[in-house]
PDB file of C-alpha atoms and ligand atoms in Angstrom:
ATOM      1  CA  MET A   1       0.609  -0.153   0.191  1.00  0.00           C
ATOM      2  CA  PHE A   2       1.330   3.356  -0.255  1.00  0.00           C
ATOM      3  CA  PRO A   3       2.164   5.179   3.086  1.00  0.00           C
ATOM      4  CA  TRP A   4      -0.137   7.067   3.103  1.00  0.00           C
ATOM      5  CA  GLN A   5      -2.891   5.080   2.689  1.00  0.00           C
ATOM      6  CA  ILE A   6      -2.217   2.448   6.009  1.00  0.00           C
ATOM      7  CA  SER A   7      -4.636   4.163   9.355  1.00  0.00           C
ATOM      8  CA  ASN A   8      -7.529   3.384   5.782  1.00  0.00           C
ATOM      9  CA  TRP A   9      -5.425  -0.409   5.725  1.00  0.00           C
ATOM     10  CA  GLN A  10      -5.240  -0.565   9.757  1.00  0.00           C
ATOM     11  CA  ASN A  11      -8.976   0.048   9.565  1.00  0.00           C
ATOM     12  CA  LEU A  12     -10.309  -2.228   7.933  1.00  0.00           C
ATOM     13  CA  THR A  13      -7.969  -5.849   8.169  1.00  0.00           C
ATOM     14  CA  LYS A  14      -8.834  -4.497  12.243  1.00  0.00           C
ATOM     15  CA  SER A  15     -12.415  -4.227  11.165  1.00  0.00           C
ATOM     16  CA  TYR A  16     -11.754  -7.799   9.044  1.00  0.00           C
ATOM     17  CA  GLN A  17     -10.898  -9.399  12.353  1.00  0.00           C
ATOM     18  CA  ASP A  18     -13.062  -8.099  14.228  1.00  0.00           C
ATOM     19  CA  ASN A  19     -16.311  -9.665  12.162  1.00  0.00           C
ATOM     20  CA  ARG A  20     -17.879  -5.962  11.802  1.00  0.00           C
ATOM     21  CA  LEU A  21     -15.881  -5.658   7.727  1.00  0.00           C
ATOM     22  CA  ALA A  22     -19.219  -5.281   5.419  1.00  0.00           C
ATOM     23  CA  HIS A  23     -19.416  -7.555   3.265  1.00  0.00           C
ATOM     24  CA  GLY A  24     -20.823  -4.832  -0.068  1.00  0.00           C
ATOM     25  CA  LEU A  25     -17.612  -1.527   0.781  1.00  0.00           C
ATOM     26  CA  LEU A  26     -17.427   1.777  -1.684  1.00  0.00           C
ATOM     27  CA  PHE A  27     -13.948   3.112  -1.766  1.00  0.00           C
ATOM     28  CA  TYR A  28     -14.144   6.710  -2.944  1.00  0.00           C
ATOM     29  CA  GLY A  29     -11.996   9.687  -3.355  1.00  0.00           C
ATOM     30  CA  THR A  30      -9.904  11.685  -5.602  1.00  0.00           C
ATOM     31  CA  ALA A  31      -8.809   9.988  -9.134  1.00  0.00           C
ATOM     32  CA  GLY A  32      -4.718   9.709  -8.835  1.00  0.00           C
ATOM     33  CA  ILE A  33      -4.986   8.292  -5.508  1.00  0.00           C
ATOM     34  CA  GLY A  34      -3.838   4.541  -5.282  1.00  0.00           C
ATOM     35  CA  LYS A  35      -7.430   3.763  -4.288  1.00  0.00           C
ATOM     36  CA  LYS A  36      -7.168   0.657  -7.114  1.00  0.00           C
ATOM     37  CA  SER A  37      -4.331  -1.128  -6.274  1.00  0.00           C
ATOM     38  CA  PHE A  38      -5.214  -0.672  -2.957  1.00  0.00           C
ATOM     39  CA  ALA A  39      -8.100  -3.145  -3.038  1.00  0.00           C
ATOM     40  CA  ILE A  40      -5.905  -5.595  -5.460  1.00  0.00           C
ATOM     41  CA  GLU A  41      -3.176  -5.657  -1.717  1.00  0.00           C
ATOM     42  CA  PHE A  42      -6.531  -5.555   0.555  1.00  0.00           C
ATOM     43  CA  ALA A  43      -8.833  -8.514  -1.461  1.00  0.00           C
ATOM     44  CA  HIS A  44      -5.072 -10.372  -1.813  1.00  0.00           C
ATOM     45  CA  TRP A  45      -4.985 -10.403   2.132  1.00  0.00           C
ATOM     46  CA  LEU A  46      -8.260 -11.241   2.222  1.00  0.00           C
ATOM     47  CA  MET A  47      -8.049 -14.236  -0.061  1.00  0.00           C
ATOM     48  CA  CYS A  48      -4.631 -15.041   1.675  1.00  0.00           C
ATOM     49  CA  GLU A  49      -4.649 -18.016   3.768  1.00  0.00           C
ATOM     50  CA  GLN A  50      -2.277 -17.078   6.359  1.00  0.00           C
ATOM     51  CA  PRO A  51      -1.944 -13.076   5.625  1.00  0.00           C
ATOM     52  CA  LEU A  52       0.760 -11.093   7.310  1.00  0.00           C
ATOM     53  CA  VAL A  53      -0.529  -7.544  10.102  1.00  0.00           C
ATOM     54  CA  ASP A  54       0.555  -5.135   6.498  1.00  0.00           C
ATOM     55  CA  ARG A  55      -0.063  -7.571   3.493  1.00  0.00           C
ATOM     56  CA  SER A  56      -0.460 -11.763   2.431  1.00  0.00           C
ATOM     57  CA  CYS A  57       1.734 -13.904   2.468  1.00  0.00           C
ATOM     58  CA  GLY A  58       2.757 -14.984  -0.630  1.00  0.00           C
ATOM     59  CA  ASN A  59       3.292 -18.748  -0.656  1.00  0.00           C
ATOM     60  CA  CYS A  60      -0.157 -20.095   0.139  1.00  0.00           C
ATOM     61  CA  LYS A  61      -2.334 -22.046  -2.428  1.00  0.00           C
ATOM     62  CA  SER A  62      -3.871 -18.451  -2.519  1.00  0.00           C
ATOM     63  CA  CYS A  63      -1.582 -16.275  -2.400  1.00  0.00           C
ATOM     64  CA  GLN A  64       0.442 -18.804  -6.068  1.00  0.00           C
ATOM     65  CA  LEU A  65      -3.057 -18.711  -7.778  1.00  0.00           C
ATOM     66  CA  ILE A  66      -2.908 -14.632  -7.320  1.00  0.00           C
ATOM     67  CA  LYS A  67       0.174 -14.827  -8.657  1.00  0.00           C
ATOM     68  CA  ALA A  68      -0.443 -16.764 -11.716  1.00  0.00           C
ATOM     69  CA  GLU A  69      -3.609 -14.780 -12.059  1.00  0.00           C
ATOM     70  CA  SER A  70      -5.804 -18.083 -11.880  1.00  0.00           C
ATOM     71  CA  ASN A  71      -7.120 -17.059  -8.500  1.00  0.00           C
ATOM     72  CA  PRO A  72     -11.028 -18.027  -9.589  1.00  0.00           C
ATOM     73  CA  ASP A  73     -12.053 -16.678  -6.355  1.00  0.00           C
ATOM     74  CA  PHE A  74     -10.577 -12.567  -7.392  1.00  0.00           C
ATOM     75  CA  ILE A  75     -13.007 -11.257  -9.557  1.00  0.00           C
ATOM     76  CA  LYS A  76     -12.931  -8.622 -11.305  1.00  0.00           C
ATOM     77  CA  ILE A  77     -15.419  -6.156 -13.078  1.00  0.00           C
ATOM     78  CA  TYR A  78     -14.367  -3.777 -15.538  1.00  0.00           C
ATOM     79  CA  PRO A  79     -15.939  -1.419 -18.053  1.00  0.00           C
ATOM     80  CA  GLU A  80     -15.297  -4.224 -21.895  1.00  0.00           C
ATOM     81  CA  GLU A  81     -13.475  -0.908 -23.092  1.00  0.00           C
ATOM     82  CA  ASP A  82     -12.258   2.022 -21.175  1.00  0.00           C
ATOM     83  CA  GLY A  83     -14.624   4.951 -21.114  1.00  0.00           C
ATOM     84  CA  LYS A  84     -17.498   2.687 -20.943  1.00  0.00           C
ATOM     85  CA  ALA A  85     -20.651   1.575 -18.913  1.00  0.00           C
ATOM     86  CA  ILE A  86     -20.024  -1.736 -17.143  1.00  0.00           C
ATOM     87  CA  LYS A  87     -23.479  -4.053 -18.640  1.00  0.00           C
ATOM     88  CA  VAL A  88     -26.430  -5.995 -16.954  1.00  0.00           C
ATOM     89  CA  ASP A  89     -24.399  -8.771 -18.809  1.00  0.00           C
ATOM     90  CA  GLN A  90     -21.293  -8.779 -16.589  1.00  0.00           C
ATOM     91  CA  ILE A  91     -23.470  -8.611 -13.672  1.00  0.00           C
ATOM     92  CA  ARG A  92     -25.427 -11.606 -14.763  1.00  0.00           C
ATOM     93  CA  ASP A  93     -22.085 -13.401 -15.150  1.00  0.00           C
ATOM     94  CA  LEU A  94     -21.004 -12.001 -12.019  1.00  0.00           C
ATOM     95  CA  ILE A  95     -23.522 -13.664 -10.276  1.00  0.00           C
ATOM     96  CA  GLY A  96     -23.640 -16.846 -12.396  1.00  0.00           C
ATOM     97  CA  LYS A  97     -20.124 -17.604 -10.669  1.00  0.00           C
ATOM     98  CA  ILE A  98     -20.960 -16.064  -7.530  1.00  0.00           C
ATOM     99  CA  SER A  99     -23.737 -18.699  -7.456  1.00  0.00           C
ATOM    100  CA  LEU A 100     -21.237 -21.191  -7.194  1.00  0.00           C
ATOM    101  CA  THR A 101     -19.202 -22.072  -3.394  1.00  0.00           C
ATOM    102  CA  SER A 102     -15.983 -20.747  -4.152  1.00  0.00           C
ATOM    103  CA  HIS A 103     -13.273 -22.431  -5.000  1.00  0.00           C
ATOM    104  CA  GLY A 104     -10.965 -21.619  -1.197  1.00  0.00           C
ATOM    105  CA  ASP A 105     -11.585 -21.413   2.048  1.00  0.00           C
ATOM    106  CA  GLY A 106     -10.893 -17.872   2.533  1.00  0.00           C
ATOM    107  CA  SER A 107     -13.448 -14.951   1.117  1.00  0.00           C
ATOM    108  CA  ARG A 108     -13.351 -14.316  -2.381  1.00  0.00           C
ATOM    109  CA  VAL A 109     -13.688 -11.151  -3.481  1.00  0.00           C
ATOM    110  CA  ILE A 110     -15.111  -9.361  -6.494  1.00  0.00           C
ATOM    111  CA  LEU A 111     -14.126  -5.990  -7.154  1.00  0.00           C
ATOM    112  CA  ILE A 112     -16.237  -3.153  -9.234  1.00  0.00           C
ATOM    113  CA  SER A 113     -14.324  -0.778 -10.522  1.00  0.00           C
ATOM    114  CA  PRO A 114     -14.727   2.228 -11.649  1.00  0.00           C
ATOM    115  CA  ALA A 115     -18.089   1.940 -10.144  1.00  0.00           C
ATOM    116  CA  ASP A 116     -19.749   4.715 -11.307  1.00  0.00           C
ATOM    117  CA  SER A 117     -19.392   3.139 -14.747  1.00  0.00           C
ATOM    118  CA  LEU A 118     -22.400   0.444 -14.422  1.00  0.00           C
ATOM    119  CA  ASN A 119     -25.388   1.245 -16.354  1.00  0.00           C
ATOM    120  CA  ILE A 120     -28.967   1.951 -14.503  1.00  0.00           C
ATOM    121  CA  ASN A 121     -29.946  -1.775 -15.702  1.00  0.00           C
ATOM    122  CA  ALA A 122     -26.759  -3.769 -14.398  1.00  0.00           C
ATOM    123  CA  SER A 123     -26.637  -1.595 -10.562  1.00  0.00           C
ATOM    124  CA  ASN A 124     -29.980  -2.399 -10.308  1.00  0.00           C
ATOM    125  CA  SER A 125     -29.329  -6.753 -11.280  1.00  0.00           C
ATOM    126  CA  LEU A 126     -26.528  -6.107  -8.238  1.00  0.00           C
ATOM    127  CA  LEU A 127     -28.166  -4.346  -4.738  1.00  0.00           C
ATOM    128  CA  LYS A 128     -28.892  -8.196  -4.254  1.00  0.00           C
ATOM    129  CA  THR A 129     -26.043  -9.353  -4.170  1.00  0.00           C
ATOM    130  CA  LEU A 130     -24.587  -5.884  -2.521  1.00  0.00           C
ATOM    131  CA  GLU A 131     -27.736  -6.861  -0.022  1.00  0.00           C
ATOM    132  CA  GLU A 132     -27.418 -10.899   0.750  1.00  0.00           C
ATOM    133  CA  PRO A 133     -23.692 -12.140  -0.632  1.00  0.00           C
ATOM    134  CA  PRO A 134     -23.340 -15.752  -0.866  1.00  0.00           C
ATOM    135  CA  ALA A 135     -21.255 -16.663   2.638  1.00  0.00           C
ATOM    136  CA  ASN A 136     -17.619 -15.620   2.416  1.00  0.00           C
ATOM    137  CA  THR A 137     -18.117 -12.929  -0.792  1.00  0.00           C
ATOM    138  CA  ILE A 138     -17.022  -9.732   0.070  1.00  0.00           C
ATOM    139  CA  LEU A 139     -17.006  -6.544  -2.650  1.00  0.00           C
ATOM    140  CA  ILE A 140     -15.297  -3.594  -3.397  1.00  0.00           C
ATOM    141  CA  LEU A 141     -16.109  -1.391  -5.726  1.00  0.00           C
ATOM    142  CA  ILE A 142     -14.000   1.673  -6.822  1.00  0.00           C
ATOM    143  CA  THR A 143     -14.938   5.690  -7.742  1.00  0.00           C
ATOM    144  CA  ASP A 144     -13.746   8.812  -8.139  1.00  0.00           C
ATOM    145  CA  LYS A 145     -16.893   9.991  -8.134  1.00  0.00           C
ATOM    146  CA  PRO A 146     -19.054   8.167  -5.765  1.00  0.00           C
ATOM    147  CA  SER A 147     -22.272  10.606  -6.507  1.00  0.00           C
ATOM    148  CA  LYS A 148     -22.954   9.947 -10.111  1.00  0.00           C
ATOM    149  CA  LEU A 149     -23.447   6.649  -8.415  1.00  0.00           C
ATOM    150  CA  MET A 150     -27.678   5.004  -7.771  1.00  0.00           C
ATOM    151  CA  ALA A 151     -28.215   5.593  -3.840  1.00  0.00           C
ATOM    152  CA  THR A 152     -29.948   2.226  -3.938  1.00  0.00           C
ATOM    153  CA  ILE A 153     -26.292   0.992  -4.183  1.00  0.00           C
ATOM    154  CA  ARG A 154     -24.682   3.735  -2.066  1.00  0.00           C
ATOM    155  CA  SER A 155     -26.589   2.828   1.236  1.00  0.00           C
ATOM    156  CA  ARG A 156     -25.854  -0.635   0.695  1.00  0.00           C
ATOM    157  CA  THR A 157     -22.098  -0.328   1.254  1.00  0.00           C
ATOM    158  CA  GLN A 158     -19.813   0.840   3.345  1.00  0.00           C
ATOM    159  CA  LEU A 159     -18.205   4.334   3.076  1.00  0.00           C
ATOM    160  CA  VAL A 160     -14.697   4.596   2.859  1.00  0.00           C
ATOM    161  CA  ARG A 161     -13.253   7.052   2.135  1.00  0.00           C
ATOM    162  CA  PHE A 162      -9.195   7.114   1.017  1.00  0.00           C
ATOM    163  CA  GLU A 163      -7.054  11.027   1.703  1.00  0.00           C
ATOM    164  CA  LEU A 164      -4.784  12.983   0.063  1.00  0.00           C
ATOM    165  CA  PRO A 165      -1.739  12.847   0.743  1.00  0.00           C
ATOM    166  CA  THR A 166      -0.842  15.592   2.670  1.00  0.00           C
ATOM    167  CA  GLU A 167       1.843  18.010   0.065  1.00  0.00           C
ATOM    168  CA  GLU A 168       5.088  16.707   1.773  1.00  0.00           C
ATOM    169  CA  HIS A 169       3.794  12.741   1.826  1.00  0.00           C
ATOM    170  CA  GLY A 170       3.163  13.058  -1.437  1.00  0.00           C
ATOM    171  CA  LEU A 171       6.716  14.701  -2.580  1.00  0.00           C
ATOM    172  CA  LYS A 172       8.670  13.104  -0.590  1.00  0.00           C
ATOM    173  CA  TRP A 173       6.893   9.273  -2.080  1.00  0.00           C
ATOM    174  CA  LEU A 174       7.354  10.976  -5.833  1.00  0.00           C
ATOM    175  CA  SER A 175      11.307  12.686  -5.392  1.00  0.00           C
ATOM    176  CA  GLU A 176      11.645   8.464  -3.959  1.00  0.00           C
ATOM    177  CA  GLN A 177      10.303   7.752  -7.819  1.00  0.00           C
ATOM    178  CA  ASN A 178      12.634   9.655  -9.348  1.00  0.00           C
ATOM    179  CA  ILE A 179      10.063  12.892 -10.383  1.00  0.00           C
ATOM    180  CA  ASP A 180      11.249  15.589 -12.518  1.00  0.00           C
ATOM    181  CA  LYS A 181       9.015  18.610 -11.858  1.00  0.00           C
ATOM    182  CA  SER A 182       7.777  17.233  -8.700  1.00  0.00           C
ATOM    183  CA  ASP A 183       6.271  20.434  -6.919  1.00  0.00           C
ATOM    184  CA  LEU A 184       5.004  21.948 -10.233  1.00  0.00           C
ATOM    185  CA  VAL A 185       3.279  18.129 -10.966  1.00  0.00           C
ATOM    186  CA  LEU A 186       1.571  17.717  -8.073  1.00  0.00           C
ATOM    187  CA  LYS A 187       0.461  21.228  -7.880  1.00  0.00           C
ATOM    188  CA  LEU A 188      -1.059  20.113 -11.070  1.00  0.00           C
ATOM    189  CA  CYS A 189      -1.922  17.172 -10.270  1.00  0.00           C
ATOM    190  CA  ALA A 190      -4.455  18.468  -7.445  1.00  0.00           C
ATOM    191  CA  GLY A 191      -2.019  16.167  -5.123  1.00  0.00           C
ATOM    192  CA  ALA A 192      -2.767  13.703  -6.291  1.00  0.00           C
ATOM    193  CA  PRO A 193       0.713  11.824  -6.619  1.00  0.00           C
ATOM    194  CA  LEU A 194      -0.139   8.770  -8.856  1.00  0.00           C
ATOM    195  CA  ALA A 195      -1.953  11.121 -11.591  1.00  0.00           C
ATOM    196  CA  ALA A 196       1.397  13.519 -11.159  1.00  0.00           C
ATOM    197  CA  VAL A 197       3.530   9.838 -12.432  1.00  0.00           C
ATOM    198  CA  ALA A 198       1.177  10.096 -14.577  1.00  0.00           C
ATOM    199  CA  MET A 199       1.370  13.181 -16.549  1.00  0.00           C
ATOM    200  CA  THR A 200       5.651  13.066 -16.069  1.00  0.00           C
ATOM    201  CA  GLU A 201       5.220   8.918 -18.282  1.00  0.00           C
ATOM    202  CA  ASP A 202       3.179  10.403 -20.829  1.00  0.00           C
ATOM    203  CA  ASP A 203       5.174  13.359 -21.628  1.00  0.00           C
ATOM    204  CA  GLY A 204       2.051  15.812 -20.455  1.00  0.00           C
ATOM    205  CA  LEU A 205       4.816  18.320 -19.066  1.00  0.00           C
ATOM    206  CA  LEU A 206       5.855  19.273 -23.000  1.00  0.00           C
ATOM    207  CA  LEU A 207       1.989  19.358 -24.073  1.00  0.00           C
ATOM    208  CA  ARG A 208       0.262  21.220 -21.808  1.00  0.00           C
ATOM    209  CA  ASP A 209       3.177  23.545 -23.489  1.00  0.00           C
ATOM    210  CA  LYS A 210       2.683  23.137 -26.289  1.00  0.00           C
ATOM    211  CA  LEU A 211      -1.036  23.360 -25.615  1.00  0.00           C
ATOM    212  CA  PHE A 212      -0.733  26.631 -23.221  1.00  0.00           C
ATOM    213  CA  ASN A 213       1.633  28.835 -26.120  1.00  0.00           C
ATOM    214  CA  ASN A 214      -1.516  28.332 -28.055  1.00  0.00           C
ATOM    215  CA  TRP A 215      -3.558  29.107 -25.956  1.00  0.00           C
ATOM    216  CA  GLN A 216      -2.122  32.604 -25.853  1.00  0.00           C
ATOM    217  CA  GLU A 217      -1.269  32.723 -29.668  1.00  0.00           C
ATOM    218  CA  LEU A 218      -4.953  32.324 -29.495  1.00  0.00           C
ATOM    219  CA  ALA A 219      -5.796  35.395 -27.768  1.00  0.00           C
ATOM    220  CA  HIS A 220      -3.286  36.934 -29.073  1.00  0.00           C
ATOM    221  CA  GLY A 221      -4.965  36.095 -32.853  1.00  0.00           C
ATOM    222  CA  THR A 222      -1.914  34.348 -34.741  1.00  0.00           C
ATOM    223  CA  ALA A 223      -3.487  31.122 -33.926  1.00  0.00           C
ATOM    224  CA  ASP A 224      -6.216  29.943 -36.759  1.00  0.00           C
ATOM    225  CA  PRO A 225      -8.706  28.815 -33.996  1.00  0.00           C
ATOM    226  CA  LEU A 226      -9.683  25.340 -36.063  1.00  0.00           C
ATOM    227  CA  GLU A 227      -6.299  24.638 -37.166  1.00  0.00           C
ATOM    228  CA  SER A 228      -5.830  24.753 -33.639  1.00  0.00           C
ATOM    229  CA  ALA A 229      -8.617  22.583 -32.806  1.00  0.00           C
ATOM    230  CA  ALA A 230      -7.658  19.495 -34.959  1.00  0.00           C
ATOM    231  CA  MET A 231      -4.186  20.130 -33.156  1.00  0.00           C
ATOM    232  CA  TRP A 232      -5.562  19.251 -29.625  1.00  0.00           C
ATOM    233  CA  VAL A 233      -7.563  16.496 -30.551  1.00  0.00           C
ATOM    234  CA  LYS A 234      -5.334  15.144 -32.980  1.00  0.00           C
ATOM    235  CA  ASP A 235      -2.011  15.545 -29.923  1.00  0.00           C
ATOM    236  CA  GLY A 236      -4.029  16.581 -27.276  1.00  0.00           C
ATOM    237  CA  PHE A 237      -6.089  14.027 -26.680  1.00  0.00           C
ATOM    238  CA  LYS A 238      -4.866  10.735 -27.295  1.00  0.00           C
ATOM    239  CA  ILE A 239      -2.872   9.885 -23.581  1.00  0.00           C
ATOM    240  CA  LYS A 240      -6.614  10.930 -21.978  1.00  0.00           C
ATOM    241  CA  ALA A 241     -10.013  12.325 -23.491  1.00  0.00           C
ATOM    242  CA  ASN A 242     -10.586  15.162 -21.676  1.00  0.00           C
ATOM    243  CA  LEU A 243      -6.917  15.455 -19.809  1.00  0.00           C
ATOM    244  CA  PRO A 244      -5.839  19.206 -22.021  1.00  0.00           C
ATOM    245  CA  LEU A 245      -9.556  20.082 -20.926  1.00  0.00           C
ATOM    246  CA  ASN A 246      -8.887  19.964 -17.629  1.00  0.00           C
ATOM    247  CA  TRP A 247      -5.744  21.784 -18.348  1.00  0.00           C
ATOM    248  CA  VAL A 248      -7.680  24.458 -19.480  1.00  0.00           C
ATOM    249  CA  SER A 249     -10.651  24.370 -16.662  1.00  0.00           C
ATOM    250  CA  SER A 250      -7.549  24.995 -13.958  1.00  0.00           C
ATOM    251  CA  TRP A 251      -5.924  27.932 -16.368  1.00  0.00           C
ATOM    252  CA  ILE A 252      -9.166  29.551 -16.239  1.00  0.00           C
ATOM    253  CA  LEU A 253      -9.399  28.974 -12.509  1.00  0.00           C
ATOM    254  CA  ASP A 254      -6.529  30.604 -11.943  1.00  0.00           C
ATOM    255  CA  MET A 255      -7.385  33.677 -14.024  1.00  0.00           C
ATOM    256  CA  ILE A 256     -10.195  34.500 -12.344  1.00  0.00           C
ATOM    257  CA  ARG A 257      -7.688  34.025  -9.114  1.00  0.00           C
ATOM    258  CA  CYS A 258      -6.369  36.796 -10.898  1.00  0.00           C
ATOM    259  CA  LEU A 259      -9.158  39.320 -11.672  1.00  0.00           C
ATOM    260  CA  GLN A 260     -10.403  38.489  -7.678  1.00  0.00           C
ATOM    261  CA  GLY A 261      -6.978  40.256  -6.938  1.00  0.00           C
ATOM    262  CA  GLY A 262      -5.997  36.318  -5.380  1.00  0.00           C
ATOM    263  CA  HIS A 263      -1.901  36.744  -3.834  1.00  0.00           C
ATOM    264  CA  ILE A 264       0.684  34.721  -7.370  1.00  0.00           C
ATOM    265  CA  ASP A 265       0.335  31.503  -4.340  1.00  0.00           C
ATOM    266  CA  SER A 266      -3.187  31.027  -5.014  1.00  0.00           C
ATOM    267  CA  ILE A 267      -2.577  30.308  -8.773  1.00  0.00           C
ATOM    268  CA  ALA A 268      -2.933  26.235  -9.930  1.00  0.00           C
ATOM    269  CA  ASN A 269      -0.474  26.982 -12.291  1.00  0.00           C
ATOM    270  CA  VAL A 270       3.277  28.210 -11.328  1.00  0.00           C
ATOM    271  CA  ASP A 271       4.931  27.729 -14.309  1.00  0.00           C
ATOM    272  CA  TYR A 272       2.179  29.954 -15.815  1.00  0.00           C
ATOM    273  CA  ALA A 273       1.892  32.239 -13.685  1.00  0.00           C
ATOM    274  CA  GLN A 274       2.610  36.128 -15.088  1.00  0.00           C
ATOM    275  CA  SER A 275       0.913  34.459 -18.112  1.00  0.00           C
ATOM    276  CA  LEU A 276      -1.966  33.659 -17.114  1.00  0.00           C
ATOM    277  CA  GLN A 277      -2.028  36.809 -15.176  1.00  0.00           C
ATOM    278  CA  LYS A 278      -1.058  39.090 -18.438  1.00  0.00           C
ATOM    279  CA  LEU A 279      -4.168  36.753 -20.780  1.00  0.00           C
ATOM    280  CA  ALA A 280      -6.455  37.493 -17.500  1.00  0.00           C
ATOM    281  CA  GLY A 281      -5.835  41.389 -17.337  1.00  0.00           C
ATOM    282  CA  GLN A 282      -7.322  41.681 -20.468  1.00  0.00           C
ATOM    283  CA  LEU A 283     -10.417  40.901 -19.720  1.00  0.00           C
ATOM    284  CA  ASP A 284     -12.905  41.373 -17.379  1.00  0.00           C
ATOM    285  CA  LEU A 285     -14.751  38.427 -14.313  1.00  0.00           C
ATOM    286  CA  LYS A 286     -17.762  38.333 -16.146  1.00  0.00           C
ATOM    287  CA  SER A 287     -16.953  37.221 -19.275  1.00  0.00           C
ATOM    288  CA  VAL A 288     -14.027  34.800 -17.498  1.00  0.00           C
ATOM    289  CA  TYR A 289     -16.985  32.775 -15.937  1.00  0.00           C
ATOM    290  CA  ASN A 290     -18.997  32.864 -18.922  1.00  0.00           C
ATOM    291  CA  LEU A 291     -16.401  30.904 -20.387  1.00  0.00           C
ATOM    292  CA  LEU A 292     -15.786  28.410 -17.930  1.00  0.00           C
ATOM    293  CA  ASP A 293     -19.269  27.266 -18.606  1.00  0.00           C
ATOM    294  CA  ARG A 294     -18.786  27.220 -22.328  1.00  0.00           C
ATOM    295  CA  LEU A 295     -15.921  24.921 -21.597  1.00  0.00           C
ATOM    296  CA  ASN A 296     -17.854  22.680 -18.276  1.00  0.00           C
ATOM    297  CA  ASP A 297     -20.489  22.137 -21.406  1.00  0.00           C
ATOM    298  CA  THR A 298     -17.538  21.760 -23.611  1.00  0.00           C
ATOM    299  CA  ILE A 299     -15.640  18.497 -21.032  1.00  0.00           C
ATOM    300  CA  ARG A 300     -19.364  17.098 -20.360  1.00  0.00           C
ATOM    301  CA  LEU A 301     -19.865  16.069 -23.764  1.00  0.00           C
ATOM    302  CA  THR A 302     -17.303  15.397 -25.051  1.00  0.00           C
ATOM    303  CA  ASP A 303     -17.597  12.283 -21.827  1.00  0.00           C
ATOM    304  CA  THR A 304     -20.807  11.616 -25.025  1.00  0.00           C
ATOM    305  CA  PRO A 305     -20.695  10.205 -28.092  1.00  0.00           C
ATOM    306  CA  ALA A 306     -21.097  13.976 -29.708  1.00  0.00           C
ATOM    307  CA  ASN A 307     -18.970  15.263 -31.921  1.00  0.00           C
ATOM    308  CA  GLN A 308     -14.962  16.481 -30.256  1.00  0.00           C
ATOM    309  CA  LEU A 309     -13.460  18.222 -32.496  1.00  0.00           C
ATOM    310  CA  MET A 310     -16.211  20.598 -33.241  1.00  0.00           C
ATOM    311  CA  LEU A 311     -17.224  21.271 -29.364  1.00  0.00           C
ATOM    312  CA  VAL A 312     -13.415  22.168 -29.147  1.00  0.00           C
ATOM    313  CA  GLU A 313     -13.566  24.233 -31.944  1.00  0.00           C
ATOM    314  CA  GLY A 314     -17.179  26.493 -31.018  1.00  0.00           C
ATOM    315  CA  LEU A 315     -14.263  26.272 -27.038  1.00  0.00           C
ATOM    316  CA  LEU A 316     -11.403  27.966 -29.204  1.00  0.00           C
ATOM    317  CA  LEU A 317     -13.366  29.892 -30.860  1.00  0.00           C
ATOM    318  CA  HIS A 318     -15.381  31.277 -28.489  1.00  0.00           C
ATOM    319  CA  TRP A 319     -12.280  32.240 -26.603  1.00  0.00           C
ATOM    320  CA  ALA A 320     -10.363  33.268 -29.284  1.00  0.00           C
ATOM    321  CA  GLY A 321     -13.341  35.901 -29.866  1.00  0.00           C
ATOM    322  CA  LEU A 322     -13.580  37.579 -26.588  1.00  0.00           C
ATOM    323  CA  LYS A 323     -13.345  40.342 -26.087  1.00  0.00           C
ATOM    324  CA  ARG A 324     -10.550  42.284 -25.182  1.00  0.00           C
ATOM    325  CA  ASN A 325      -9.344  46.115 -23.360  1.00  0.00           C
TER     326      ASN A 325
HETATM  327 ZN1  LIG B   1      -0.617 -16.286   0.838  1.00  0.00          ZN
END
């Protein structure tokens, strides 16, 4: 487990030993802090025949099967395609499997991630299993967006909150992973260390620079919004569809902070602080708020099959066309 998850580990393992652990658990907290890898480690521990205080033994039959990725008592339910829904057929399939007795003597664990991608039918079909799971069966649901889950699912689980590490712990861990500019990336990823690592691995910082330069050129009228949009979708969306738009969101929020007279320390994009101040200085607060609304609509719609290019074109045209003084 990660160093910032020790208390989660202690609480959960103690609940289990005291026979107080619920059969349905909902792990929730910010994206990029290691909830899923924690859940996998905890699942291994639950299934282990000779668990140690802080980990599974690694040697017993269950642990060996897990290493070979063939432990039938560990069932993972993910969307069949990234970003798509978990379908009712997957849950029906699961229910069929767990109606049979478990293979080992230990627990059987079902991991569902991300739980917010359960569609309505899948959620409904999971309810009864959450209410009355077969003996020794523990369901772990994982989400960054607990409010997107059906209330009936939430109410049948024990909520387990995962906290962000403190800035000090996050930076210490990142320096152990030899991450460059750890200070900056941790800030950009709102304190989530695994998100910070992912960003540096994919050359995210270079891409962010490229898009920010283009963002400034659009404001100065030296780049064409339509050509720019094509570049954003081609280069920008290849890491993760909405990531560049989340960056834009942080630039806009920083501009709002500048216009509200915030101190320079309150700016998240520390490396762009001067440029953002300059961009903000040409605009009035109301038009920046409108821009933020426009962006949030764009982010919401790019989650759907809508035409991404057209949406980004609309956003960049709006940004380029703002009245500047
Ligand atoms: Zn073991």
